[in-house]
Amino acid sequence: KQCTTQSTGSSGINAEYGRAREVCFETPAVTKTTPHRDTLHRVCVLPDHSYVTASQDGVVAFWNPATLQVKRTRPNPDANKPKQKWITDFAMMTNINRFILSTGDRELQFFEASTFEPYCQISGLESVPLKMSFWHNPRNTEESILMYGDNQGCVNVLVIPNTTLAFRKWKQEAKVDGVPTANIEKVASLADVRYARWEVHKDWVVELKYEDHLRSIISCSNDPSTGIVIGNVVGRY
């Protein structure tokens, strides 16, 4: 009887939770013109409830949440070049108002969100970054974690205790094609940044995220034996 009561109570809670998540879609859907002409890799919601979209050709668009109109766009910088850079993912760094693009050339590129100007980049990654995620500590916005999953099934983590200092150091590196560039092997020595790389999946990493309440990174792939892996960030706490 006790089990039945608990089960019934649980079912009631689940039903109520399901109703709370119900969303009404008006049809037909409203069609909007998009600046993207290639595969859309990421849609992000910012703290002010606006949206950001990024596509494989490097186009980044910021959208008005009320009108769903594009407010501003970073166009494809390689549109007129014979060989275009392949963008694999996008992540916002809301604590310092920058965004990151990962590329098929094994780079992490950082841009000013307000002007779209390149700030710096990290090059020489061991493999192609496919999915990125960025987390900053809400209790200490200087403390952050940048992570990316690659085409070798590895999870790569940069634990940054002082974000402002780290970026100041990276920006002082020598320029490549006009952009300050820090090699991944040197990044950790510049500003007390801890870098770790674990081979945890047997297939490409298709998503990852840091969960503060678990103090762990959750990553997933299409391989059935390592579909979801939860790993602790060593030395984080």
Short mmCIF file of N, CA, C and O in Angstrom, two decimals, residues 39-124:
data_model
loop_
_atom_site.label_atom_id
_atom_site.label_comp_id
_atom_site.label_asym_id
_atom_site.label_seq_id
_atom_site.Cartn_x
_atom_site.Cartn_y
_atom_site.Cartn_z
N THR A 39 24.78 25.40 -42.61
CA THR A 39 24.26 24.64 -41.47
C THR A 39 24.31 25.46 -40.19
O THR A 39 25.34 26.06 -39.86
N LEU A 40 23.20 25.50 -39.47
CA LEU A 40 23.13 26.22 -38.20
C LEU A 40 23.68 25.31 -37.10
O LEU A 40 23.17 24.21 -36.88
N HIS A 41 24.71 25.77 -36.41
CA HIS A 41 25.36 24.94 -35.40
C HIS A 41 24.88 25.21 -33.98
O HIS A 41 24.95 24.32 -33.13
N ARG A 42 24.44 26.43 -33.70
CA ARG A 42 24.11 26.74 -32.31
C ARG A 42 23.08 27.85 -32.23
O ARG A 42 23.14 28.82 -32.98
N VAL A 43 22.14 27.70 -31.28
CA VAL A 43 21.20 28.76 -30.92
C VAL A 43 21.35 28.97 -29.41
O VAL A 43 21.21 28.02 -28.64
N CYS A 44 21.66 30.19 -29.00
CA CYS A 44 21.88 30.50 -27.58
C CYS A 44 20.87 31.53 -27.11
O CYS A 44 20.49 32.44 -27.87
N VAL A 45 20.47 31.42 -25.85
CA VAL A 45 19.63 32.43 -25.21
C VAL A 45 20.50 33.19 -24.22
O VAL A 45 21.14 32.58 -23.35
N LEU A 46 20.53 34.50 -24.34
CA LEU A 46 21.36 35.34 -23.47
C LEU A 46 20.60 35.75 -22.22
O LEU A 46 19.37 35.60 -22.15
N PRO A 47 21.30 36.27 -21.21
CA PRO A 47 20.62 36.69 -19.97
C PRO A 47 19.51 37.72 -20.18
O PRO A 47 18.57 37.77 -19.39
N ASP A 48 19.59 38.53 -21.24
CA ASP A 48 18.54 39.52 -21.51
C ASP A 48 17.41 38.92 -22.36
O ASP A 48 16.55 39.64 -22.86
N HIS A 49 17.43 37.58 -22.53
CA HIS A 49 16.40 36.82 -23.25
C HIS A 49 16.47 37.00 -24.77
O HIS A 49 15.56 36.54 -25.48
N SER A 50 17.50 37.65 -25.27
CA SER A 50 17.68 37.72 -26.71
C SER A 50 18.36 36.44 -27.19
O SER A 50 18.85 35.64 -26.39
N TYR A 51 18.39 36.25 -28.52
CA TYR A 51 18.92 35.02 -29.09
C TYR A 51 20.16 35.30 -29.92
O TYR A 51 20.31 36.37 -30.50
N VAL A 52 21.03 34.31 -29.99
CA VAL A 52 22.19 34.35 -30.87
C VAL A 52 22.21 33.06 -31.67
O VAL A 52 22.00 31.98 -31.11
N THR A 53 22.45 33.17 -32.97
CA THR A 53 22.57 31.99 -33.83
C THR A 53 23.91 32.05 -34.56
O THR A 53 24.41 33.12 -34.88
N ALA A 54 24.49 30.86 -34.80
CA ALA A 54 25.78 30.79 -35.49
C ALA A 54 25.75 29.62 -36.46
O ALA A 54 25.22 28.55 -36.13
N SER A 55 26.32 29.83 -37.63
CA SER A 55 26.31 28.79 -38.66
C SER A 55 27.72 28.43 -39.10
O SER A 55 28.70 29.10 -38.76
N GLN A 56 27.81 27.37 -39.89
CA GLN A 56 29.09 26.80 -40.28
C GLN A 56 29.94 27.76 -41.09
O GLN A 56 31.17 27.67 -41.09
N ASP A 57 29.32 28.71 -41.79
CA ASP A 57 30.07 29.66 -42.61
C ASP A 57 30.63 30.83 -41.80
O ASP A 57 31.24 31.74 -42.36
N GLY A 58 30.41 30.83 -40.48
CA GLY A 58 30.96 31.88 -39.63
C GLY A 58 30.03 33.05 -39.39
O GLY A 58 30.40 34.01 -38.69
N VAL A 59 28.82 33.00 -39.92
CA VAL A 59 27.85 34.07 -39.71
C VAL A 59 27.28 33.94 -38.29
O VAL A 59 26.85 32.86 -37.87
N VAL A 60 27.27 35.06 -37.56
CA VAL A 60 26.72 35.13 -36.21
C VAL A 60 25.66 36.22 -36.19
O VAL A 60 25.92 37.34 -36.63
N ALA A 61 24.47 35.90 -35.72
CA ALA A 61 23.36 36.86 -35.72
C ALA A 61 22.76 36.99 -34.33
O ALA A 61 22.54 35.99 -33.65
N PHE A 62 22.51 38.22 -33.92
CA PHE A 62 21.84 38.52 -32.66
C PHE A 62 20.40 38.94 -32.99
O PHE A 62 20.18 39.80 -33.84
N TRP A 63 19.41 38.35 -32.28
CA TRP A 63 18.00 38.53 -32.61
C TRP A 63 17.25 39.22 -31.48
O TRP A 63 17.53 39.01 -30.30
N ASN A 64 16.28 40.06 -31.87
CA ASN A 64 15.37 40.68 -30.91
C ASN A 64 14.33 39.65 -30.48
O ASN A 64 13.64 39.08 -31.33
N PRO A 65 14.19 39.36 -29.18
CA PRO A 65 13.26 38.30 -28.76
C PRO A 65 11.79 38.65 -28.94
O PRO A 65 10.95 37.77 -29.09
N ALA A 66 11.47 39.94 -28.97
CA ALA A 66 10.07 40.36 -29.10
C ALA A 66 9.59 40.31 -30.54
O ALA A 66 8.49 39.85 -30.84
N THR A 67 10.44 40.76 -31.47
CA THR A 67 10.04 40.85 -32.88
C THR A 67 10.63 39.74 -33.74
O THR A 67 10.20 39.56 -34.88
N LEU A 68 11.62 39.01 -33.18
CA LEU A 68 12.35 37.99 -33.94
C LEU A 68 12.98 38.58 -35.21
O LEU A 68 13.08 37.90 -36.24
N GLN A 69 13.40 39.83 -35.09
CA GLN A 69 14.14 40.48 -36.16
C GLN A 69 15.63 40.48 -35.81
O GLN A 69 16.00 40.57 -34.64
N VAL A 70 16.46 40.38 -36.82
CA VAL A 70 17.91 40.41 -36.60
C VAL A 70 18.34 41.81 -36.19
O VAL A 70 18.03 42.79 -36.89
N LYS A 71 19.01 41.93 -35.05
CA LYS A 71 19.50 43.23 -34.59
C LYS A 71 20.84 43.58 -35.23
O LYS A 71 21.06 44.70 -35.66
N ARG A 72 21.73 42.62 -35.31
CA ARG A 72 23.03 42.85 -35.94
C ARG A 72 23.64 41.50 -36.33
O ARG A 72 23.32 40.47 -35.73
N THR A 73 24.53 41.55 -37.29
CA THR A 73 25.07 40.32 -37.86
C THR A 73 26.57 40.44 -38.11
O THR A 73 27.04 41.48 -38.58
N ARG A 74 27.27 39.40 -37.78
CA ARG A 74 28.67 39.27 -38.22
C ARG A 74 28.64 38.46 -39.50
O ARG A 74 28.32 37.28 -39.51
N PRO A 75 28.98 39.09 -40.64
CA PRO A 75 28.90 38.37 -41.93
C PRO A 75 30.03 37.35 -42.05
O PRO A 75 30.97 37.32 -41.25
N ASN A 76 29.93 36.53 -43.07
CA ASN A 76 30.96 35.55 -43.36
C ASN A 76 32.22 36.28 -43.83
O ASN A 76 32.23 36.88 -44.90
N PRO A 77 33.31 36.22 -43.04
CA PRO A 77 34.52 36.96 -43.44
C PRO A 77 35.25 36.36 -44.62
O PRO A 77 36.08 37.01 -45.25
N ASP A 78 34.93 35.09 -44.95
CA ASP A 78 35.62 34.41 -46.04
C ASP A 78 34.74 34.24 -47.27
O ASP A 78 35.02 33.41 -48.14
N ALA A 79 33.68 35.03 -47.36
CA ALA A 79 32.70 34.85 -48.43
C ALA A 79 33.32 34.96 -49.82
O ALA A 79 32.91 34.27 -50.75
N ASN A 80 34.33 35.82 -49.96
CA ASN A 80 34.94 36.03 -51.27
C ASN A 80 36.26 35.29 -51.45
O ASN A 80 36.98 35.53 -52.42
N LYS A 81 36.58 34.40 -50.52
CA LYS A 81 37.82 33.65 -50.61
C LYS A 81 37.55 32.27 -51.22
O LYS A 81 36.50 31.69 -51.00
N PRO A 82 38.52 31.73 -51.98
CA PRO A 82 38.31 30.40 -52.59
C PRO A 82 38.18 29.29 -51.56
O PRO A 82 37.46 28.32 -51.76
N LYS A 83 38.88 29.44 -50.42
CA LYS A 83 38.81 28.44 -49.35
C LYS A 83 38.25 29.09 -48.09
O LYS A 83 38.85 30.00 -47.54
N GLN A 84 37.10 28.64 -47.66
CA GLN A 84 36.46 29.23 -46.49
C GLN A 84 36.77 28.41 -45.24
O GLN A 84 36.95 27.20 -45.30
N LYS A 85 36.83 29.11 -44.11
CA LYS A 85 37.10 28.45 -42.83
C LYS A 85 35.83 27.76 -42.35
O LYS A 85 34.75 28.33 -42.35
N TRP A 86 35.97 26.52 -41.92
CA TRP A 86 34.85 25.71 -41.45
C TRP A 86 34.65 25.95 -39.96
O TRP A 86 35.50 25.64 -39.15
N ILE A 87 33.51 26.54 -39.60
CA ILE A 87 33.18 26.80 -38.20
C ILE A 87 32.40 25.59 -37.66
O ILE A 87 31.43 25.15 -38.27
N THR A 88 32.85 25.07 -36.52
CA THR A 88 32.23 23.86 -35.97
C THR A 88 31.26 24.14 -34.83
O THR A 88 30.32 23.37 -34.61
N ASP A 89 31.46 25.23 -34.07
CA ASP A 89 30.54 25.54 -32.98
C ASP A 89 30.75 26.97 -32.50
O ASP A 89 31.66 27.68 -32.95
N PHE A 90 29.88 27.37 -31.58
CA PHE A 90 29.83 28.75 -31.06
C PHE A 90 29.51 28.69 -29.57
O PHE A 90 28.76 27.82 -29.12
N ALA A 91 30.10 29.60 -28.80
CA ALA A 91 29.77 29.70 -27.37
C ALA A 91 29.88 31.15 -26.93
O ALA A 91 30.77 31.88 -27.39
N MET A 92 28.97 31.58 -26.05
CA MET A 92 29.01 32.94 -25.49
C MET A 92 29.76 32.95 -24.17
O MET A 92 29.68 32.00 -23.39
N MET A 93 30.49 34.03 -23.95
CA MET A 93 31.15 34.27 -22.66
C MET A 93 30.51 35.54 -22.09
O MET A 93 31.01 36.65 -22.25
N THR A 94 29.36 35.36 -21.45
CA THR A 94 28.58 36.52 -21.01
C THR A 94 29.27 37.31 -19.90
O THR A 94 28.97 38.49 -19.72
N ASN A 95 30.17 36.69 -19.16
CA ASN A 95 30.83 37.41 -18.07
C ASN A 95 31.82 38.46 -18.57
O ASN A 95 32.13 39.42 -17.86
N ILE A 96 32.33 38.29 -19.80
CA ILE A 96 33.26 39.28 -20.36
C ILE A 96 32.78 39.79 -21.72
O ILE A 96 33.56 40.44 -22.44
N ASN A 97 31.54 39.50 -22.09
CA ASN A 97 30.93 40.00 -23.32
C ASN A 97 31.75 39.66 -24.57
O ASN A 97 32.01 40.52 -25.41
N ARG A 98 32.14 38.38 -24.67
CA ARG A 98 32.82 37.90 -25.87
C ARG A 98 32.17 36.59 -26.31
O ARG A 98 31.41 35.98 -25.57
N PHE A 99 32.47 36.18 -27.54
CA PHE A 99 32.02 34.88 -27.98
C PHE A 99 33.18 34.12 -28.62
O PHE A 99 34.20 34.70 -28.99
N ILE A 100 32.99 32.81 -28.73
CA ILE A 100 34.03 31.92 -29.23
C ILE A 100 33.51 31.17 -30.45
O ILE A 100 32.37 30.72 -30.48
N LEU A 101 34.37 31.04 -31.45
CA LEU A 101 34.11 30.18 -32.59
C LEU A 101 35.19 29.11 -32.63
O LEU A 101 36.38 29.43 -32.55
N SER A 102 34.80 27.85 -32.73
CA SER A 102 35.77 26.77 -32.94
C SER A 102 35.81 26.46 -34.43
O SER A 102 34.80 26.57 -35.13
N THR A 103 36.98 26.08 -34.93
CA THR A 103 37.14 25.92 -36.37
C THR A 103 37.71 24.54 -36.74
O THR A 103 38.32 23.86 -35.91
N GLY A 104 37.52 24.19 -38.01
CA GLY A 104 38.08 22.96 -38.54
C GLY A 104 39.59 23.01 -38.68
O GLY A 104 40.22 21.98 -38.97
N ASP A 105 40.18 24.19 -38.49
CA ASP A 105 41.63 24.34 -38.53
C ASP A 105 42.25 24.16 -37.15
O ASP A 105 43.39 24.58 -36.90
N ARG A 106 41.49 23.58 -36.23
CA ARG A 106 41.93 23.29 -34.84
C ARG A 106 42.28 24.58 -34.10
O ARG A 106 43.35 24.72 -33.51
N GLU A 107 41.33 25.50 -34.12
CA GLU A 107 41.50 26.79 -33.45
C GLU A 107 40.28 27.09 -32.58
O GLU A 107 39.17 26.63 -32.85
N LEU A 108 40.50 27.94 -31.58
CA LEU A 108 39.43 28.57 -30.82
C LEU A 108 39.62 30.07 -31.00
O LEU A 108 40.64 30.64 -30.58
N GLN A 109 38.65 30.73 -31.63
CA GLN A 109 38.76 32.15 -31.93
C GLN A 109 37.84 32.95 -31.01
O GLN A 109 36.66 32.60 -30.86
N PHE A 110 38.36 34.02 -30.43
CA PHE A 110 37.60 34.84 -29.48
C PHE A 110 37.33 36.21 -30.10
O PHE A 110 38.23 36.84 -30.67
N PHE A 111 36.08 36.67 -29.97
CA PHE A 111 35.66 37.94 -30.56
C PHE A 111 34.95 38.80 -29.53
O PHE A 111 34.30 38.29 -28.60
N GLU A 112 35.05 40.12 -29.72
CA GLU A 112 34.26 41.06 -28.93
C GLU A 112 32.81 40.98 -29.40
O GLU A 112 32.53 41.15 -30.59
N ALA A 113 31.89 40.74 -28.48
CA ALA A 113 30.48 40.60 -28.87
C ALA A 113 29.88 41.92 -29.34
O ALA A 113 28.96 41.93 -30.16
N SER A 114 30.39 43.02 -28.84
CA SER A 114 29.80 44.33 -29.18
C SER A 114 30.24 44.82 -30.56
O SER A 114 29.50 45.54 -31.23
N THR A 115 31.45 44.45 -30.99
CA THR A 115 31.99 44.98 -32.25
C THR A 115 32.31 43.90 -33.28
O THR A 115 32.60 44.23 -34.43
N PHE A 116 32.31 42.63 -32.88
CA PHE A 116 32.69 41.50 -33.72
C PHE A 116 34.18 41.51 -34.06
O PHE A 116 34.63 40.74 -34.92
N GLU A 117 34.96 42.36 -33.41
CA GLU A 117 36.39 42.42 -33.68
C GLU A 117 37.10 41.21 -33.07
O GLU A 117 36.81 40.84 -31.93
N PRO A 118 38.05 40.60 -33.80
CA PRO A 118 38.82 39.50 -33.22
C PRO A 118 39.63 39.98 -32.02
O PRO A 118 40.25 41.05 -32.07
N TYR A 119 39.64 39.19 -30.95
CA TYR A 119 40.39 39.56 -29.75
C TYR A 119 41.69 38.77 -29.67
O TYR A 119 42.77 39.33 -29.53
N CYS A 120 41.57 37.45 -29.76
CA CYS A 120 42.74 36.59 -29.77
C CYS A 120 42.28 35.20 -30.20
O CYS A 120 41.09 34.97 -30.45
N GLN A 121 43.22 34.26 -30.30
CA GLN A 121 42.84 32.90 -30.63
C GLN A 121 43.83 31.92 -30.02
O GLN A 121 44.97 32.27 -29.72
N ILE A 122 43.35 30.69 -29.84
CA ILE A 122 44.19 29.58 -29.39
C ILE A 122 44.32 28.61 -30.55
O ILE A 122 43.31 28.19 -31.12
N SER A 123 45.56 28.27 -30.91
CA SER A 123 45.79 27.40 -32.06
C SER A 123 46.52 26.14 -31.64
O SER A 123 46.88 25.96 -30.48
N GLY A 124 46.74 25.26 -32.62
CA GLY A 124 47.52 24.06 -32.37
C GLY A 124 46.81 23.02 -31.52
O GLY A 124 47.47 22.22 -30.84
#
